[in-house]
Amino acid sequence: SAPSPGSPVAGSSPSGGDPMEESAPAEVAMGSPPPGCEPNTGEEHVAGSSPSGGDVEESAAGEERNALKRRLFALWDTDKDGFLKKDELLLLARSTGFDGTAEEWEAEYPEMCAEKGCKPEEGLAEASVMALLDDESDTGCYFSDEELREIL
């Protein structure tokens, strides 16, 4: 029989959104950023906010930001496996101002992987890198849209 009006449909969430979103665990803390990867100290960005407050503008801006982040990930993911390993993640760290030696990065990389919950031989997954680029906390590495464009 058909569900009554207002009752949840099998496979849907009560809010009408993607059922996977509501059952997914909260974002895992990202650990500390690589050396030189401090949050942007410029104007504070609030996720989901827009100076105009317009939903359409927010959506378009969010899509543009995601496209910029995907382009950057593709640039850094030189072996195109969907993960940033030691040498690839160093490209991101250098973009954030890391100017340490190869030996310093050799020591930092396994620590960063442990903090981020990834295996050093696999590297940091694309989704984790995307979250890292949006994370303004002390453990994130937020880039403004303008900064993302400059790196590209």
mmCIF file with all atom_site columns, C-alpha atoms in Angstrom:
data_model
loop_
_atom_site.group_PDB
_atom_site.id
_atom_site.type_symbol
_atom_site.label_atom_id
_atom_site.label_alt_id
_atom_site.label_comp_id
_atom_site.label_asym_id
_atom_site.label_entity_id
_atom_site.label_seq_id
_atom_site.pdbx_PDB_ins_code
_atom_site.Cartn_x
_atom_site.Cartn_y
_atom_site.Cartn_z
_atom_site.occupancy
_atom_site.B_iso_or_equiv
_atom_site.pdbx_formal_charge
_atom_site.auth_seq_id
_atom_site.auth_comp_id
_atom_site.auth_asym_id
_atom_site.auth_atom_id
_atom_site.pdbx_PDB_model_num
ATOM 1   C CA . SER A 1 1   ? 0.000  0.000  0.000   1.00 0.00 ? 1   SER A CA 1
ATOM 2   C CA . ALA A 1 2   ? 1.123  3.595  -0.538  1.00 0.00 ? 2   ALA A CA 1
ATOM 3   C CA . PRO A 1 3   ? 2.482  5.499  2.449   1.00 0.00 ? 3   PRO A CA 1
ATOM 4   C CA . SER A 1 4   ? 0.097  7.985  3.969   1.00 0.00 ? 4   SER A CA 1
ATOM 5   C CA . PRO A 1 5   ? 0.769  11.660 3.220   1.00 0.00 ? 5   PRO A CA 1
ATOM 6   C CA . GLY A 1 6   ? 3.481  13.030 5.450   1.00 0.00 ? 6   GLY A CA 1
ATOM 7   C CA . SER A 1 7   ? 4.915  9.628  6.396   1.00 0.00 ? 7   SER A CA 1
ATOM 8   C CA . PRO A 1 8   ? 8.511  8.812  5.440   1.00 0.00 ? 8   PRO A CA 1
ATOM 9   C CA . VAL A 1 9   ? 9.012  6.787  2.288   1.00 0.00 ? 9   VAL A CA 1
ATOM 10  C CA . ALA A 1 10  ? 11.274 3.766  2.580   1.00 0.00 ? 10  ALA A CA 1
ATOM 11  C CA . GLY A 1 11  ? 14.815 4.831  1.732   1.00 0.00 ? 11  GLY A CA 1
ATOM 12  C CA . SER A 1 12  ? 14.184 8.479  2.491   1.00 0.00 ? 12  SER A CA 1
ATOM 13  C CA . SER A 1 13  ? 15.089 10.548 5.483   1.00 0.00 ? 13  SER A CA 1
ATOM 14  C CA . PRO A 1 14  ? 12.562 12.344 7.682   1.00 0.00 ? 14  PRO A CA 1
ATOM 15  C CA . SER A 1 15  ? 13.892 15.683 6.451   1.00 0.00 ? 15  SER A CA 1
ATOM 16  C CA . GLY A 1 16  ? 13.485 14.655 2.835   1.00 0.00 ? 16  GLY A CA 1
ATOM 17  C CA . GLY A 1 17  ? 17.232 14.868 2.196   1.00 0.00 ? 17  GLY A CA 1
ATOM 18  C CA . ASP A 1 18  ? 19.661 12.144 1.255   1.00 0.00 ? 18  ASP A CA 1
ATOM 19  C CA . PRO A 1 19  ? 19.325 9.280  3.776   1.00 0.00 ? 19  PRO A CA 1
ATOM 20  C CA . MET A 1 20  ? 23.089 8.733  3.614   1.00 0.00 ? 20  MET A CA 1
ATOM 21  C CA . GLU A 1 21  ? 23.736 12.254 4.854   1.00 0.00 ? 21  GLU A CA 1
ATOM 22  C CA . GLU A 1 22  ? 21.767 11.755 8.055   1.00 0.00 ? 22  GLU A CA 1
ATOM 23  C CA . SER A 1 23  ? 23.186 8.322  8.826   1.00 0.00 ? 23  SER A CA 1
ATOM 24  C CA . ALA A 1 24  ? 26.757 9.341  8.090   1.00 0.00 ? 24  ALA A CA 1
ATOM 25  C CA . PRO A 1 25  ? 28.952 9.870  11.137  1.00 0.00 ? 25  PRO A CA 1
ATOM 26  C CA . ALA A 1 26  ? 29.893 13.396 12.085  1.00 0.00 ? 26  ALA A CA 1
ATOM 27  C CA . GLU A 1 27  ? 33.016 14.677 10.389  1.00 0.00 ? 27  GLU A CA 1
ATOM 28  C CA . VAL A 1 28  ? 36.130 13.213 11.948  1.00 0.00 ? 28  VAL A CA 1
ATOM 29  C CA . ALA A 1 29  ? 38.551 15.690 13.477  1.00 0.00 ? 29  ALA A CA 1
ATOM 30  C CA . MET A 1 30  ? 41.272 16.340 10.941  1.00 0.00 ? 30  MET A CA 1
ATOM 31  C CA . GLY A 1 31  ? 44.290 16.455 13.301  1.00 0.00 ? 31  GLY A CA 1
ATOM 32  C CA . SER A 1 32  ? 46.918 19.134 12.982  1.00 0.00 ? 32  SER A CA 1
ATOM 33  C CA . PRO A 1 33  ? 47.753 20.644 9.600   1.00 0.00 ? 33  PRO A CA 1
ATOM 34  C CA . PRO A 1 34  ? 51.126 20.263 7.945   1.00 0.00 ? 34  PRO A CA 1
ATOM 35  C CA . PRO A 1 35  ? 53.666 22.864 9.035   1.00 0.00 ? 35  PRO A CA 1
ATOM 36  C CA . GLY A 1 36  ? 52.781 26.225 7.556   1.00 0.00 ? 36  GLY A CA 1
ATOM 37  C CA . CYS A 1 37  ? 49.126 25.264 7.049   1.00 0.00 ? 37  CYS A CA 1
ATOM 38  C CA . GLU A 1 38  ? 47.392 27.639 9.378   1.00 0.00 ? 38  GLU A CA 1
ATOM 39  C CA . PRO A 1 39  ? 43.809 28.772 8.913   1.00 0.00 ? 39  PRO A CA 1
ATOM 40  C CA . ASN A 1 40  ? 43.298 31.916 6.876   1.00 0.00 ? 40  ASN A CA 1
ATOM 41  C CA . THR A 1 41  ? 43.642 34.928 9.151   1.00 0.00 ? 41  THR A CA 1
ATOM 42  C CA . GLY A 1 42  ? 41.689 37.188 6.810   1.00 0.00 ? 42  GLY A CA 1
ATOM 43  C CA . GLU A 1 43  ? 37.948 37.721 6.822   1.00 0.00 ? 43  GLU A CA 1
ATOM 44  C CA . GLU A 1 44  ? 36.131 34.925 8.599   1.00 0.00 ? 44  GLU A CA 1
ATOM 45  C CA . HIS A 1 45  ? 34.178 32.554 6.389   1.00 0.00 ? 45  HIS A CA 1
ATOM 46  C CA . VAL A 1 46  ? 31.053 30.934 7.769   1.00 0.00 ? 46  VAL A CA 1
ATOM 47  C CA . ALA A 1 47  ? 30.079 27.745 5.975   1.00 0.00 ? 47  ALA A CA 1
ATOM 48  C CA . GLY A 1 48  ? 26.833 28.212 4.093   1.00 0.00 ? 48  GLY A CA 1
ATOM 49  C CA . SER A 1 49  ? 26.812 31.972 4.491   1.00 0.00 ? 49  SER A CA 1
ATOM 50  C CA . SER A 1 50  ? 26.650 34.508 1.752   1.00 0.00 ? 50  SER A CA 1
ATOM 51  C CA . PRO A 1 51  ? 26.965 38.293 1.962   1.00 0.00 ? 51  PRO A CA 1
ATOM 52  C CA . SER A 1 52  ? 23.661 38.636 0.109   1.00 0.00 ? 52  SER A CA 1
ATOM 53  C CA . GLY A 1 53  ? 21.991 35.741 1.890   1.00 0.00 ? 53  GLY A CA 1
ATOM 54  C CA . GLY A 1 54  ? 20.594 34.476 -1.437  1.00 0.00 ? 54  GLY A CA 1
ATOM 55  C CA . ASP A 1 55  ? 20.090 30.723 -1.743  1.00 0.00 ? 55  ASP A CA 1
ATOM 56  C CA . VAL A 1 56  ? 20.700 30.724 -5.502  1.00 0.00 ? 56  VAL A CA 1
ATOM 57  C CA . GLU A 1 57  ? 23.912 32.682 -5.091  1.00 0.00 ? 57  GLU A CA 1
ATOM 58  C CA . GLU A 1 58  ? 25.016 30.401 -2.236  1.00 0.00 ? 58  GLU A CA 1
ATOM 59  C CA . SER A 1 59  ? 24.391 27.344 -4.363  1.00 0.00 ? 59  SER A CA 1
ATOM 60  C CA . ALA A 1 60  ? 26.289 28.742 -7.348  1.00 0.00 ? 60  ALA A CA 1
ATOM 61  C CA . ALA A 1 61  ? 29.148 29.909 -5.132  1.00 0.00 ? 61  ALA A CA 1
ATOM 62  C CA . GLY A 1 62  ? 29.282 26.513 -3.429  1.00 0.00 ? 62  GLY A CA 1
ATOM 63  C CA . GLU A 1 63  ? 29.371 24.739 -6.776  1.00 0.00 ? 63  GLU A CA 1
ATOM 64  C CA . GLU A 1 64  ? 32.142 27.038 -8.001  1.00 0.00 ? 64  GLU A CA 1
ATOM 65  C CA . ARG A 1 65  ? 34.142 26.456 -4.802  1.00 0.00 ? 65  ARG A CA 1
ATOM 66  C CA . ASN A 1 66  ? 33.747 22.684 -5.113  1.00 0.00 ? 66  ASN A CA 1
ATOM 67  C CA . ALA A 1 67  ? 34.887 22.862 -8.735  1.00 0.00 ? 67  ALA A CA 1
ATOM 68  C CA . LEU A 1 68  ? 37.983 24.864 -7.696  1.00 0.00 ? 68  LEU A CA 1
ATOM 69  C CA . LYS A 1 69  ? 38.812 22.331 -4.975  1.00 0.00 ? 69  LYS A CA 1
ATOM 70  C CA . ARG A 1 70  ? 38.358 19.408 -7.403  1.00 0.00 ? 70  ARG A CA 1
ATOM 71  C CA . ARG A 1 71  ? 40.664 21.095 -9.937  1.00 0.00 ? 71  ARG A CA 1
ATOM 72  C CA . LEU A 1 72  ? 43.302 21.603 -7.257  1.00 0.00 ? 72  LEU A CA 1
ATOM 73  C CA . PHE A 1 73  ? 43.011 18.016 -6.094  1.00 0.00 ? 73  PHE A CA 1
ATOM 74  C CA . ALA A 1 74  ? 43.426 16.816 -9.691  1.00 0.00 ? 74  ALA A CA 1
ATOM 75  C CA . LEU A 1 75  ? 46.501 19.030 -10.027 1.00 0.00 ? 75  LEU A CA 1
ATOM 76  C CA . TRP A 1 76  ? 48.056 17.605 -6.851  1.00 0.00 ? 76  TRP A CA 1
ATOM 77  C CA . ASP A 1 77  ? 46.965 13.983 -7.492  1.00 0.00 ? 77  ASP A CA 1
ATOM 78  C CA . THR A 1 78  ? 49.718 13.349 -10.024 1.00 0.00 ? 78  THR A CA 1
ATOM 79  C CA . ASP A 1 79  ? 49.153 9.570  -10.200 1.00 0.00 ? 79  ASP A CA 1
ATOM 80  C CA . LYS A 1 80  ? 45.353 10.053 -10.534 1.00 0.00 ? 80  LYS A CA 1
ATOM 81  C CA . ASP A 1 81  ? 44.470 7.429  -7.886  1.00 0.00 ? 81  ASP A CA 1
ATOM 82  C CA . GLY A 1 82  ? 42.124 9.609  -5.810  1.00 0.00 ? 82  GLY A CA 1
ATOM 83  C CA . PHE A 1 83  ? 44.556 9.946  -2.890  1.00 0.00 ? 83  PHE A CA 1
ATOM 84  C CA . LEU A 1 84  ? 47.372 12.355 -2.049  1.00 0.00 ? 84  LEU A CA 1
ATOM 85  C CA . LYS A 1 85  ? 50.428 10.427 -0.956  1.00 0.00 ? 85  LYS A CA 1
ATOM 86  C CA . LYS A 1 86  ? 53.620 11.827 0.557   1.00 0.00 ? 86  LYS A CA 1
ATOM 87  C CA . ASP A 1 87  ? 55.049 13.647 -2.475  1.00 0.00 ? 87  ASP A CA 1
ATOM 88  C CA . GLU A 1 88  ? 51.609 14.776 -3.664  1.00 0.00 ? 88  GLU A CA 1
ATOM 89  C CA . LEU A 1 89  ? 50.547 16.055 -0.238  1.00 0.00 ? 89  LEU A CA 1
ATOM 90  C CA . LEU A 1 90  ? 53.817 17.964 -0.115  1.00 0.00 ? 90  LEU A CA 1
ATOM 91  C CA . LEU A 1 91  ? 52.513 19.973 -3.104  1.00 0.00 ? 91  LEU A CA 1
ATOM 92  C CA . LEU A 1 92  ? 49.520 21.024 -0.976  1.00 0.00 ? 92  LEU A CA 1
ATOM 93  C CA . ALA A 1 93  ? 51.776 21.776 2.006   1.00 0.00 ? 93  ALA A CA 1
ATOM 94  C CA . ARG A 1 94  ? 54.058 23.925 -0.173  1.00 0.00 ? 94  ARG A CA 1
ATOM 95  C CA . SER A 1 95  ? 50.966 25.840 -1.364  1.00 0.00 ? 95  SER A CA 1
ATOM 96  C CA . THR A 1 96  ? 50.261 26.688 2.259   1.00 0.00 ? 96  THR A CA 1
ATOM 97  C CA . GLY A 1 97  ? 53.743 27.972 2.956   1.00 0.00 ? 97  GLY A CA 1
ATOM 98  C CA . PHE A 1 98  ? 55.554 24.830 4.136   1.00 0.00 ? 98  PHE A CA 1
ATOM 99  C CA . ASP A 1 99  ? 59.205 25.440 3.363   1.00 0.00 ? 99  ASP A CA 1
ATOM 100 C CA . GLY A 1 100 ? 60.755 22.552 5.267   1.00 0.00 ? 100 GLY A CA 1
ATOM 101 C CA . THR A 1 101 ? 63.274 20.131 3.850   1.00 0.00 ? 101 THR A CA 1
ATOM 102 C CA . ALA A 1 102 ? 62.471 16.782 2.259   1.00 0.00 ? 102 ALA A CA 1
ATOM 103 C CA . GLU A 1 103 ? 63.741 15.155 5.463   1.00 0.00 ? 103 GLU A CA 1
ATOM 104 C CA . GLU A 1 104 ? 61.372 17.248 7.591   1.00 0.00 ? 104 GLU A CA 1
ATOM 105 C CA . TRP A 1 105 ? 58.438 16.269 5.367   1.00 0.00 ? 105 TRP A CA 1
ATOM 106 C CA . GLU A 1 106 ? 59.544 12.627 5.526   1.00 0.00 ? 106 GLU A CA 1
ATOM 107 C CA . ALA A 1 107 ? 59.064 12.819 9.316   1.00 0.00 ? 107 ALA A CA 1
ATOM 108 C CA . GLU A 1 108 ? 55.902 14.967 9.218   1.00 0.00 ? 108 GLU A CA 1
ATOM 109 C CA . TYR A 1 109 ? 53.953 12.928 6.643   1.00 0.00 ? 109 TYR A CA 1
ATOM 110 C CA . PRO A 1 110 ? 53.394 9.741  8.727   1.00 0.00 ? 110 PRO A CA 1
ATOM 111 C CA . GLU A 1 111 ? 52.379 11.874 11.723  1.00 0.00 ? 111 GLU A CA 1
ATOM 112 C CA . MET A 1 112 ? 49.886 13.778 9.598   1.00 0.00 ? 112 MET A CA 1
ATOM 113 C CA . CYS A 1 113 ? 48.469 10.536 8.198   1.00 0.00 ? 113 CYS A CA 1
ATOM 114 C CA . ALA A 1 114 ? 48.023 9.169  11.719  1.00 0.00 ? 114 ALA A CA 1
ATOM 115 C CA . GLU A 1 115 ? 46.215 12.364 12.769  1.00 0.00 ? 115 GLU A CA 1
ATOM 116 C CA . LYS A 1 116 ? 43.982 12.263 9.681   1.00 0.00 ? 116 LYS A CA 1
ATOM 117 C CA . GLY A 1 117 ? 43.223 8.546  10.040  1.00 0.00 ? 117 GLY A CA 1
ATOM 118 C CA . CYS A 1 118 ? 44.823 7.455  6.787   1.00 0.00 ? 118 CYS A CA 1
ATOM 119 C CA . LYS A 1 119 ? 47.528 4.931  6.002   1.00 0.00 ? 119 LYS A CA 1
ATOM 120 C CA . PRO A 1 120 ? 50.782 6.536  4.770   1.00 0.00 ? 120 PRO A CA 1
ATOM 121 C CA . GLU A 1 121 ? 50.998 4.051  1.892   1.00 0.00 ? 121 GLU A CA 1
ATOM 122 C CA . GLU A 1 122 ? 47.489 5.041  0.724   1.00 0.00 ? 122 GLU A CA 1
ATOM 123 C CA . GLY A 1 123 ? 47.560 8.768  1.429   1.00 0.00 ? 123 GLY A CA 1
ATOM 124 C CA . LEU A 1 124 ? 44.767 11.229 2.134   1.00 0.00 ? 124 LEU A CA 1
ATOM 125 C CA . ALA A 1 125 ? 41.518 10.556 0.231   1.00 0.00 ? 125 ALA A CA 1
ATOM 126 C CA . GLU A 1 126 ? 39.949 13.227 -1.963  1.00 0.00 ? 126 GLU A CA 1
ATOM 127 C CA . ALA A 1 127 ? 36.997 13.724 0.407   1.00 0.00 ? 127 ALA A CA 1
ATOM 128 C CA . SER A 1 128 ? 39.395 14.335 3.304   1.00 0.00 ? 128 SER A CA 1
ATOM 129 C CA . VAL A 1 129 ? 41.383 16.859 1.269   1.00 0.00 ? 129 VAL A CA 1
ATOM 130 C CA . MET A 1 130 ? 38.151 18.653 0.264   1.00 0.00 ? 130 MET A CA 1
ATOM 131 C CA . ALA A 1 131 ? 37.128 18.867 3.941   1.00 0.00 ? 131 ALA A CA 1
ATOM 132 C CA . LEU A 1 132 ? 40.618 20.039 4.919   1.00 0.00 ? 132 LEU A CA 1
ATOM 133 C CA . LEU A 1 133 ? 40.400 22.929 2.434   1.00 0.00 ? 133 LEU A CA 1
ATOM 134 C CA . ASP A 1 134 ? 37.113 24.058 4.063   1.00 0.00 ? 134 ASP A CA 1
ATOM 135 C CA . ASP A 1 135 ? 38.187 23.562 7.681   1.00 0.00 ? 135 ASP A CA 1
ATOM 136 C CA . GLU A 1 136 ? 38.870 26.868 9.444   1.00 0.00 ? 136 GLU A CA 1
ATOM 137 C CA . SER A 1 137 ? 39.734 25.272 12.776  1.00 0.00 ? 137 SER A CA 1
ATOM 138 C CA . ASP A 1 138 ? 43.259 24.987 14.150  1.00 0.00 ? 138 ASP A CA 1
ATOM 139 C CA . THR A 1 139 ? 43.428 21.539 12.580  1.00 0.00 ? 139 THR A CA 1
ATOM 140 C CA . GLY A 1 140 ? 42.233 22.602 9.130   1.00 0.00 ? 140 GLY A CA 1
ATOM 141 C CA . CYS A 1 141 ? 43.719 24.348 6.154   1.00 0.00 ? 141 CYS A CA 1
ATOM 142 C CA . TYR A 1 142 ? 41.050 26.748 4.904   1.00 0.00 ? 142 TYR A CA 1
ATOM 143 C CA . PHE A 1 143 ? 41.622 28.485 1.576   1.00 0.00 ? 143 PHE A CA 1
ATOM 144 C CA . SER A 1 144 ? 39.373 31.298 0.383   1.00 0.00 ? 144 SER A CA 1
ATOM 145 C CA . ASP A 1 145 ? 38.006 30.994 -3.155  1.00 0.00 ? 145 ASP A CA 1
ATOM 146 C CA . GLU A 1 146 ? 40.489 33.669 -4.220  1.00 0.00 ? 146 GLU A CA 1
ATOM 147 C CA . GLU A 1 147 ? 43.379 31.702 -2.689  1.00 0.00 ? 147 GLU A CA 1
ATOM 148 C CA . LEU A 1 148 ? 42.207 28.554 -4.473  1.00 0.00 ? 148 LEU A CA 1
ATOM 149 C CA . ARG A 1 149 ? 42.202 30.465 -7.794  1.00 0.00 ? 149 ARG A CA 1
ATOM 150 C CA . GLU A 1 150 ? 45.695 31.851 -7.127  1.00 0.00 ? 150 GLU A CA 1
ATOM 151 C CA . ILE A 1 151 ? 47.103 28.357 -6.589  1.00 0.00 ? 151 ILE A CA 1
ATOM 152 C CA . LEU A 1 152 ? 45.591 27.172 -9.863  1.00 0.00 ? 152 LEU A CA 1
#
